[in-house]
CSV table of C-alpha atoms in Angstrom, one decimal:
chain,number,residue,atom,x,y,z
U,1,LEU,CA,-48.4,0.9,5.8
U,2,LYS,CA,-51.2,2.9,4.0
U,3,SER,CA,-51.3,0.2,1.2
U,4,ASN,CA,-51.4,-2.6,3.4
U,5,PRO,CA,-52.1,-1.8,7.1
U,6,SER,CA,-52.0,-5.4,8.6
U,7,ASN,CA,-50.5,-6.0,12.2
U,8,ASN,CA,-47.5,-7.9,10.8
U,9,GLU,CA,-46.7,-5.2,8.4
U,10,GLU,CA,-46.9,-2.6,11.1
U,11,LYS,CA,-44.5,-4.4,13.4
U,12,GLU,CA,-42.0,-4.8,10.6
U,13,ALA,CA,-42.2,-1.1,9.6
U,14,GLN,CA,-41.7,-0.1,13.3
U,15,THR,CA,-38.7,-2.4,13.7
U,16,GLN,CA,-37.1,-0.8,10.4
U,17,LEU,CA,-37.8,2.6,11.7
U,18,THR,CA,-36.4,1.8,15.0
U,19,LYS,CA,-33.2,0.2,13.4
U,20,SER,CA,-32.9,3.3,11.0
U,21,ASP,CA,-32.9,5.7,13.7
U,22,GLU,CA,-30.4,3.6,15.8
U,23,LEU,CA,-28.0,3.5,12.7
U,24,GLN,CA,-28.3,7.3,12.3
U,25,ARG,CA,-27.5,7.8,15.6
U,26,LEU,CA,-24.4,5.5,15.2
U,27,HIS,CA,-23.4,7.2,12.1
U,28,SER,CA,-23.2,10.6,13.9
U,29,GLN,CA,-21.2,9.2,16.7
U,30,ALA,CA,-18.8,7.7,14.2
U,31,LEU,CA,-18.3,11.0,12.5
U,32,SER,CA,-17.8,12.5,15.8
U,33,ALA,CA,-15.2,10.0,16.9
U,34,TYR,CA,-13.5,10.4,13.5
U,35,GLN,CA,-13.4,14.3,13.9
U,36,GLN,CA,-11.9,13.9,17.5
U,37,GLU,CA,-9.2,11.4,15.9
U,38,ASP,CA,-10.6,8.6,17.9
U,39,TYR,CA,-10.1,6.3,15.0
U,40,GLU,CA,-10.7,3.1,16.8
U,41,ALA,CA,-13.9,3.9,18.2
U,42,ALA,CA,-15.1,5.4,14.7
U,43,ILE,CA,-14.1,1.8,13.2
U,44,SER,CA,-15.8,0.0,15.9
U,45,LEU,CA,-19.2,2.3,15.1
U,46,LEU,CA,-18.7,1.8,11.3
U,47,ASP,CA,-18.7,-2.0,11.7
U,48,GLU,CA,-21.9,-2.0,13.3
U,49,ILE,CA,-23.4,0.2,10.5
U,50,LEU,CA,-21.8,-1.6,7.7
U,51,ALA,CA,-22.9,-5.1,9.1
U,52,VAL,CA,-26.4,-3.5,7.7
U,53,CYS,CA,-25.6,-1.1,5.2
U,54,VAL,CA,-23.3,-3.6,3.2
U,55,TRP,CA,-23.3,-1.6,0.1
U,56,ASP,CA,-22.6,2.0,1.5
U,57,ALA,CA,-19.3,3.3,-0.4
U,58,GLU,CA,-18.9,6.2,1.2
U,59,LEU,CA,-18.9,4.5,4.9
U,60,ARG,CA,-16.3,2.2,3.5
U,61,GLU,CA,-14.2,5.0,2.3
U,62,LEU,CA,-14.6,6.6,5.8
U,63,ARG,CA,-13.6,3.4,7.5
U,64,ALA,CA,-10.5,2.9,5.0
U,65,GLU,CA,-9.3,6.4,6.3
U,66,CYS,CA,-9.5,5.4,9.7
U,67,TYR,CA,-7.9,2.2,8.9
U,68,ILE,CA,-5.0,4.2,7.3
U,69,LYS,CA,-4.6,6.5,10.4
U,70,GLU,CA,-4.4,3.2,12.6
U,71,GLY,CA,-1.7,1.9,10.6
U,72,GLU,CA,-3.6,-0.9,8.9
U,73,PRO,CA,-3.0,-0.6,5.2
U,74,SER,CA,-4.3,-3.9,4.0
U,75,LYS,CA,-7.9,-3.5,5.7
U,76,ALA,CA,-8.0,0.0,4.1
U,77,ILE,CA,-7.4,-1.6,0.7
U,78,SER,CA,-10.0,-4.0,1.3
U,79,ASP,CA,-12.6,-1.1,2.1
U,80,LEU,CA,-11.4,0.8,-0.8
U,81,LYS,CA,-11.7,-2.0,-3.2
U,82,ALA,CA,-15.1,-2.5,-2.4
U,83,ALA,CA,-15.9,1.3,-2.7
U,84,ALA,CA,-14.3,1.3,-6.1
U,85,LYS,CA,-16.8,-1.5,-7.2
U,86,LEU,CA,-19.8,0.0,-5.3
U,87,LYS,CA,-19.6,3.8,-6.9
U,88,ASN,CA,-19.2,4.4,-10.5
U,89,ASP,CA,-16.2,6.1,-11.7
U,90,ASN,CA,-14.7,6.2,-8.3
U,91,THR,CA,-11.1,7.4,-9.3
U,92,GLU,CA,-10.5,8.8,-5.8
U,93,ALA,CA,-10.5,5.1,-4.4
U,94,PHE,CA,-8.2,3.9,-7.1
U,95,TYR,CA,-6.0,6.8,-6.4
U,96,LYS,CA,-5.8,6.0,-2.8
U,97,ILE,CA,-5.3,2.2,-3.3
U,98,SER,CA,-2.4,3.1,-5.4
U,99,ARG,CA,-0.8,5.6,-2.9
U,100,ILE,CA,-1.2,2.7,-0.1
U,101,TYR,CA,0.6,0.1,-2.5
U,102,TYR,CA,3.4,2.7,-3.3
U,103,GLN,CA,4.0,3.5,0.3
U,104,LEU,CA,4.2,-0.4,1.1
U,105,GLY,CA,6.8,-0.7,-1.6
U,106,ASP,CA,4.4,-2.7,-3.9
U,107,HIS,CA,5.2,-0.6,-6.9
U,108,GLU,CA,3.9,-3.1,-9.7
U,109,LEU,CA,0.3,-3.1,-7.9
U,110,SER,CA,0.5,0.7,-7.4
U,111,LEU,CA,0.7,1.0,-11.1
U,112,SER,CA,-2.0,-1.4,-12.1
U,113,GLU,CA,-4.1,0.7,-9.7
U,114,VAL,CA,-3.4,4.3,-10.9
U,115,ARG,CA,-4.1,3.2,-14.5
U,116,GLU,CA,-7.4,2.0,-13.6
U,117,CYS,CA,-7.9,5.7,-12.2
U,118,LEU,CA,-6.5,7.0,-15.6
U,119,LYS,CA,-8.9,4.7,-17.5
U,120,LEU,CA,-11.8,6.4,-15.7
U,121,ASP,CA,-10.4,9.9,-16.1
U,122,GLN,CA,-7.1,10.6,-18.2
U,123,ASP,CA,-7.0,14.1,-17.0
U,124,HIS,CA,-7.1,13.1,-13.3
U,125,LYS,CA,-4.2,15.3,-12.0
U,126,GLN,CA,-3.2,13.3,-8.9
U,127,CYS,CA,-3.5,10.0,-10.9
U,128,PHE,CA,-1.5,11.2,-13.5
U,129,THR,CA,1.5,12.6,-11.3
U,130,LEU,CA,1.5,9.4,-9.3
U,131,TYR,CA,1.4,7.5,-12.7
U,132,LYS,CA,4.4,9.1,-13.9
U,133,GLN,CA,6.5,8.6,-10.7
U,134,VAL,CA,5.4,5.1,-10.3
U,135,LYS,CA,6.1,4.2,-14.0
U,136,LYS,CA,9.7,5.8,-13.8
U,137,LEU,CA,10.5,3.8,-10.7
U,138,ASN,CA,8.9,0.4,-12.0
U,139,LYS,CA,11.2,0.9,-15.2
U,140,GLN,CA,14.3,1.5,-13.3
U,141,ILE,CA,13.6,-1.4,-11.0
U,142,GLU,CA,13.1,-3.7,-13.9
U,143,SER,CA,16.2,-2.4,-15.9
U,144,ALA,CA,18.4,-3.3,-12.6
U,145,GLU,CA,17.0,-6.6,-12.2
U,146,GLU,CA,17.7,-7.3,-16.0
U,147,PHE,CA,21.4,-6.2,-15.5
U,148,ILE,CA,21.5,-8.7,-12.4
U,149,ARG,CA,20.0,-11.6,-14.4
U,150,GLU,CA,22.7,-10.8,-17.1
U,151,GLY,CA,25.5,-10.6,-14.5
U,152,ARG,CA,26.2,-6.9,-15.3
U,153,TYR,CA,26.6,-6.1,-11.8
U,154,GLU,CA,28.1,-2.6,-12.1
U,155,ASP,CA,25.3,-1.5,-14.3
U,156,ALA,CA,22.6,-2.8,-11.9
U,157,ILE,CA,24.4,-1.1,-8.9
U,158,SER,CA,24.3,2.3,-10.9
U,159,LYS,CA,20.7,1.7,-11.6
U,160,TYR,CA,19.7,1.0,-8.1
U,161,GLU,CA,21.6,4.1,-6.8
U,162,THR,CA,19.1,6.1,-9.4
U,163,VAL,CA,16.3,4.2,-8.0
U,164,MET,CA,17.3,5.9,-4.5
U,165,LYS,CA,17.4,9.2,-6.1
U,166,THR,CA,14.1,8.9,-7.8
U,167,GLU,CA,12.2,8.1,-4.4
U,168,PRO,CA,14.3,9.4,-1.5
U,169,GLU,CA,11.2,10.0,0.7
U,170,VAL,CA,9.7,6.3,0.9
U,171,PRO,CA,12.4,4.5,3.0
U,172,ILE,CA,11.3,0.8,1.9
U,173,TYR,CA,12.8,1.7,-1.7
U,174,SER,CA,16.1,2.6,-0.4
U,175,THR,CA,16.3,-0.2,1.9
U,176,ARG,CA,15.2,-2.6,-1.2
U,177,ALA,CA,17.8,-1.0,-3.5
U,178,LYS,CA,20.8,-1.3,-0.9
U,179,GLU,CA,19.7,-5.1,-0.5
U,180,ARG,CA,20.1,-5.6,-4.2
U,181,ILE,CA,23.3,-3.6,-4.5
U,182,CYS,CA,24.7,-5.6,-1.7
U,183,HIS,CA,23.9,-8.7,-3.6
U,184,CYS,CA,25.8,-7.3,-6.7
U,185,LEU,CA,28.9,-6.4,-4.5
U,186,SER,CA,28.8,-9.8,-3.2
U,187,LYS,CA,28.5,-11.3,-6.5
U,188,ASN,CA,31.2,-9.1,-7.9
U,189,GLN,CA,33.5,-10.2,-5.3
U,190,GLN,CA,33.6,-6.7,-3.5
U,191,ALA,CA,33.3,-8.4,-0.2
U,192,THR,CA,34.1,-5.4,2.2
U,193,GLU,CA,31.7,-3.1,0.4
U,194,ALA,CA,29.2,-5.9,0.6
U,195,ILE,CA,29.5,-6.6,4.2
U,196,LYS,CA,29.1,-2.9,5.0
U,197,LEU,CA,26.2,-2.4,3.0
U,198,CYS,CA,24.3,-5.7,4.1
U,199,THR,CA,25.0,-4.8,7.5
U,200,GLU,CA,23.1,-1.1,6.9
U,201,VAL,CA,20.1,-3.2,5.8
U,202,LEU,CA,20.3,-5.9,8.7
U,203,GLN,CA,20.5,-3.1,11.1
U,204,LEU,CA,16.7,-1.9,9.6
U,205,GLU,CA,15.4,-5.5,9.1
U,206,PRO,CA,17.4,-8.0,11.0
U,207,THR,CA,15.5,-11.0,9.5
U,208,ASN,CA,16.1,-10.1,6.0
U,209,VAL,CA,17.0,-13.6,4.5
U,210,ASN,CA,18.5,-12.0,1.3
U,211,ALA,CA,20.9,-9.8,3.0
U,212,LEU,CA,21.9,-12.5,5.6
U,213,LYS,CA,22.8,-14.9,2.7
U,214,ASP,CA,24.6,-12.0,0.6
U,215,ARG,CA,26.7,-11.1,3.6
U,216,ALA,CA,27.4,-14.7,4.4
U,217,GLU,CA,28.8,-15.2,0.8
U,218,ALA,CA,31.1,-11.7,1.3
U,219,TYR,CA,32.4,-13.4,4.6
U,220,LEU,CA,33.3,-16.3,2.8
U,221,LEU,CA,35.3,-14.3,0.4
U,222,GLU,CA,37.2,-12.6,3.3
U,223,ASP,CA,37.8,-16.2,4.6
U,224,MET,CA,35.7,-15.1,8.2
U,225,TYR,CA,34.2,-18.4,8.6
U,226,GLU,CA,32.9,-17.7,12.1
U,227,GLU,CA,30.8,-14.7,10.8
């Protein structure tokens, strides 16, 4: 304004000042909502701020935290990916993305994201610990799938039992392992065991197509045509 004190400039400056005051107020409210664990309200306020402050990495990270708490991991990933691009050497964002993918059962994407973190900082403790775990699990699953392709069903079953021991905390890996073991049992003509295990999977995931097909194959082996 001092360099160019025209009416238009003054109006523009006043508008921007008013807007920035408003955004600061929304920001305080968003932080307060987050601290009070009202994540839905915090997201709504952060949406308003981010519509204007599109390039704010920290606000995106905060909204991602809210999405995680609200059980919306894919939206959290989207914000964290933006934050990883907006802030240099954002190892924390890559670590969080990798953790979310891991919890969702997507071990391959988890591995690729945690590698990005280690490219930025090879001594990052959390990323290195996660990397070792995901790499180990990934290798076991790949090895089990290779056995299935080769028709070595006993070996595949044994390998998937190892997968369940490697990751007992995240339920999706046990469910996937049981689904694949059921497939192997069915292919190996072990109908009774296959039916039992597929039924376990279907109690957790009633619309699991693979488990339904494999159980159907097992029922055929037992001449249980109605089932």
